[in-house]
mmCIF file of C-alpha atoms and ligand atoms in Angstrom:
data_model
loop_
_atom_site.group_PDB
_atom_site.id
_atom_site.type_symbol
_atom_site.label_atom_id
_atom_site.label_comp_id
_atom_site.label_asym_id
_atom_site.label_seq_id
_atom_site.Cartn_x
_atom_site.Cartn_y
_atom_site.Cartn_z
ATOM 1 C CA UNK A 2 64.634 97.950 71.058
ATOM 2 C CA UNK A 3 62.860 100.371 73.536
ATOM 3 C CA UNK A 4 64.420 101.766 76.330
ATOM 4 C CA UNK A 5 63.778 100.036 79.574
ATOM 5 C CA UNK A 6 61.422 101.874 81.763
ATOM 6 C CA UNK A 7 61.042 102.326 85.601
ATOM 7 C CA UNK A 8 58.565 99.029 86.382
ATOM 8 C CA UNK A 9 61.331 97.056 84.335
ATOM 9 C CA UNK A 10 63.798 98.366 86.427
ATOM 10 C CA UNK A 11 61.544 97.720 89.522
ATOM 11 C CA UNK A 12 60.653 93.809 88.122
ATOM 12 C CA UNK A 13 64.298 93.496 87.944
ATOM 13 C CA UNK A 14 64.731 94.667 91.474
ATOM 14 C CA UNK A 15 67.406 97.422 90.161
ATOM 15 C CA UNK A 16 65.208 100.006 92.022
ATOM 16 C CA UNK A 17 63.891 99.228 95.077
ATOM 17 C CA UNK A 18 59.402 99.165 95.474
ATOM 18 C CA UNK A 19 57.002 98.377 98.046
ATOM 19 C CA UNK A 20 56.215 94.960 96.452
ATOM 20 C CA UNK A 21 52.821 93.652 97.740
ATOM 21 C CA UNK A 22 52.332 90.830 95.342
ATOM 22 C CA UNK A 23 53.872 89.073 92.496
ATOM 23 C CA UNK A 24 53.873 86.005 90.970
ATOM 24 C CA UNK A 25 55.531 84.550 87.498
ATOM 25 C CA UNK A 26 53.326 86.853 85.321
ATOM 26 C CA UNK A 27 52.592 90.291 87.299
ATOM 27 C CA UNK A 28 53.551 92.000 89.987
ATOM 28 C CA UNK A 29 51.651 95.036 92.250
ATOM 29 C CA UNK A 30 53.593 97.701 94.372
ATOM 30 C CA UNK A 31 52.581 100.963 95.681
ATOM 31 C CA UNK A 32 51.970 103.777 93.842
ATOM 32 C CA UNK A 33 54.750 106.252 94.648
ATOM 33 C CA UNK A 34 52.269 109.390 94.205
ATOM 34 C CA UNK A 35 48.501 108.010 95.599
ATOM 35 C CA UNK A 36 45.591 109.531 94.447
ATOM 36 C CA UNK A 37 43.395 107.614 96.573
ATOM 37 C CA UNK A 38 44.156 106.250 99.947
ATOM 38 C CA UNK A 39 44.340 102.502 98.378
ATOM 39 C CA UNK A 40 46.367 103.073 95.241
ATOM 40 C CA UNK A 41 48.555 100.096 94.131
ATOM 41 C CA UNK A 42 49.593 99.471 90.340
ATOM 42 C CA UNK A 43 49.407 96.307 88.878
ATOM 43 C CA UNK A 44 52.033 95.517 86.192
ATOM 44 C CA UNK A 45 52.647 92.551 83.746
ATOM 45 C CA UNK A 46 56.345 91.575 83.914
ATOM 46 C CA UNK A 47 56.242 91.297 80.229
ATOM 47 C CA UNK A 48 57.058 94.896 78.694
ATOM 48 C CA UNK A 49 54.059 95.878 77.043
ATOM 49 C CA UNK A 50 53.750 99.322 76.503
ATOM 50 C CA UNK A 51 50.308 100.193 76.410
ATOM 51 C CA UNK A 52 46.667 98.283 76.036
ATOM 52 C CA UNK A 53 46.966 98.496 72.392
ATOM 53 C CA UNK A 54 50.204 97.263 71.613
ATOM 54 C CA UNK A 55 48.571 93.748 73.181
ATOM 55 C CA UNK A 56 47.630 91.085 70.945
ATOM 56 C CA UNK A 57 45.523 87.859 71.335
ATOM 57 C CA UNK A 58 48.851 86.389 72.613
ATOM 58 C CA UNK A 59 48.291 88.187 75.791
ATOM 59 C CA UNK A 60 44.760 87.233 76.466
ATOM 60 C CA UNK A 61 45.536 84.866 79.027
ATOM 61 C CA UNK A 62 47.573 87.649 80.322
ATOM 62 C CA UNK A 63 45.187 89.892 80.457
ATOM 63 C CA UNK A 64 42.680 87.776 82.145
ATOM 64 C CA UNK A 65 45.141 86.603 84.853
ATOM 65 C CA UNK A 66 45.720 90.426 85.837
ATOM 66 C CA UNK A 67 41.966 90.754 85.886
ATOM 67 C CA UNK A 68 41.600 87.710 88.499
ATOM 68 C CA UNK A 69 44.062 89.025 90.253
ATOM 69 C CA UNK A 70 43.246 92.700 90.753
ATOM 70 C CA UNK A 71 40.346 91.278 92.043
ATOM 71 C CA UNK A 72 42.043 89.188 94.480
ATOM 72 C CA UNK A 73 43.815 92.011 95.373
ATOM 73 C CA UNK A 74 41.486 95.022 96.123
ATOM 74 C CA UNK A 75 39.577 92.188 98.076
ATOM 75 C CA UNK A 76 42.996 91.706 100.525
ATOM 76 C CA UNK A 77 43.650 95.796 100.650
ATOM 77 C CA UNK A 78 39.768 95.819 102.025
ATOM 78 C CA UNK A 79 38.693 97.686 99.123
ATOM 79 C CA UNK A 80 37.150 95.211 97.206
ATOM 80 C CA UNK A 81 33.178 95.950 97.245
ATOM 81 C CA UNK A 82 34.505 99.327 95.999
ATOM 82 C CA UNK A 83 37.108 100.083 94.026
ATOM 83 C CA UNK A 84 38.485 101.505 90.484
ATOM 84 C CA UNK A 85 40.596 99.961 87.969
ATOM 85 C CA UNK A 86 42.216 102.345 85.552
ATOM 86 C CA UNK A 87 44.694 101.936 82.811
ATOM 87 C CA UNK A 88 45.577 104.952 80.813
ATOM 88 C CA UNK A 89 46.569 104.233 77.323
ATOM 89 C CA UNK A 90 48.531 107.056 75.532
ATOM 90 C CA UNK A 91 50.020 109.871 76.413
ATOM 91 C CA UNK A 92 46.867 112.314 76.180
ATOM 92 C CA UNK A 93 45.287 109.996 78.244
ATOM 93 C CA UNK A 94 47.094 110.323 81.108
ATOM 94 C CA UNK A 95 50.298 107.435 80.172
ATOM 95 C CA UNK A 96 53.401 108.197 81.873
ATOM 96 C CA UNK A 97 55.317 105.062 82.217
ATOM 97 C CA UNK A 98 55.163 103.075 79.212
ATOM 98 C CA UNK A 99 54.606 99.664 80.201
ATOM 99 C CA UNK A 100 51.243 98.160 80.508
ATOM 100 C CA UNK A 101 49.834 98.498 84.361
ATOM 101 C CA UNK A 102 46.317 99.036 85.990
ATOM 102 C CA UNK A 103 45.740 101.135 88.656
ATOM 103 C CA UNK A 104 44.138 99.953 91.720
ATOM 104 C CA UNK A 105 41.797 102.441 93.597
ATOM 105 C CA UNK A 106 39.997 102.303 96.681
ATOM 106 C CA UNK A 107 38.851 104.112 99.822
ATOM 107 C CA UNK A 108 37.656 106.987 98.281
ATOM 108 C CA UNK A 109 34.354 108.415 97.696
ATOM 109 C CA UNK A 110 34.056 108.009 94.087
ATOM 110 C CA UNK A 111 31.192 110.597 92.389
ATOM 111 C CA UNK A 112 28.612 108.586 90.495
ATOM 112 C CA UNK A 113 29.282 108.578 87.115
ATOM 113 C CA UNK A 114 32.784 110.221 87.193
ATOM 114 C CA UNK A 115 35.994 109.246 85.248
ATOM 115 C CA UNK A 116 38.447 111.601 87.540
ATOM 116 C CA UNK A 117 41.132 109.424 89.459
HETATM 117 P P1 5GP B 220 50.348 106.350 84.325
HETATM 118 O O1 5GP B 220 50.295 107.844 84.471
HETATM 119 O O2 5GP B 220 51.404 105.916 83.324
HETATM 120 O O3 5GP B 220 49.027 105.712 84.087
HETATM 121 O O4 5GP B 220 50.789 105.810 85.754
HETATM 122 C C1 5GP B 220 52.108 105.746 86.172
HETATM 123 C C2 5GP B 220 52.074 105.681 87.678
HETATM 124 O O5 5GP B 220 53.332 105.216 88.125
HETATM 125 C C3 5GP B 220 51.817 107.031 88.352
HETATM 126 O O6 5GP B 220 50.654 106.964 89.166
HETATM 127 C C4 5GP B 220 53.085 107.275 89.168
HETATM 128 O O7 5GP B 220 52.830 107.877 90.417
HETATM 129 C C5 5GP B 220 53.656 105.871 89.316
HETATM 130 N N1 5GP B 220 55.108 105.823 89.408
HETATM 131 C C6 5GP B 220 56.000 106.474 88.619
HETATM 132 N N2 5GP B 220 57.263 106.177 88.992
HETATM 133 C C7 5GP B 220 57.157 105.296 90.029
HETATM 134 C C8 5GP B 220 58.135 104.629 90.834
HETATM 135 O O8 5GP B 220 59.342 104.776 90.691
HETATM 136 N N3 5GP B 220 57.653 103.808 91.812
HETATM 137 C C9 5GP B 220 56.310 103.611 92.009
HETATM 138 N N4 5GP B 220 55.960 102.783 92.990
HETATM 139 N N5 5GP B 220 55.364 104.235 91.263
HETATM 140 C C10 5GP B 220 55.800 105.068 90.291
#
């Protein structure tokens, strides 16, 4: 089995967060580091490690964090502009193994650009 990582930990409440939402399926806290003024993450509570490792099971997962990354850029303010990012993969940026989208607002993003 693989080791536990620091959102489990957080789900669990072992390590304390800035919880802003959660419900049976997900939860979204604060980004410890923000690299935009809005920056929230927005984490399945099932252990998934990365995009790929989800299979049609999840769909309904999937969509539900969708919805509700909607739902919540729209209650930070931020939602007729905002940027959802999941890295999958180490050389793309992965740090914490477990499946979350990032949540970005309030920023001026340049057209076009990938850059967080
Ligand atoms: P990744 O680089 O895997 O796409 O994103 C991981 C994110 O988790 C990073 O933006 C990082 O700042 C954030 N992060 C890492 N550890 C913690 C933590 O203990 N608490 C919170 N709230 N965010 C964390």
């Amino acid at each position: 089995m693989s080791e536990e990582t620091i959102f489990t930990k957080i789900i669990n409440g072992q390590i304390p967060s800035e919880i802003l939402f959660q419900d049976d399926l997900c939860i979204c806290i604060k980004d410890i580091q923000p690299k935009a003024p809005t920056h929230v993450l927005l984490i399945p509570k099932k252990p998934i490690p990365r995009l790929v490792d989800a299979t049609q099971e999840d769909a309904a997962l999937l969509g539900h964090l969708m919805v509700k990354a909607g739902d919540i850029a729209k209650s930070l303010g931020v939602g007729d502009a905002f940027r959802l990012v999941i890295n999958n993969g180490e050389q793309a940026g992965q740090t914490v193994f477990h499946l979350h989208m990032h949540i970005l607002g309030d920023k001026t993003f340049t057209e076009g650009s990938l850059g967080m």
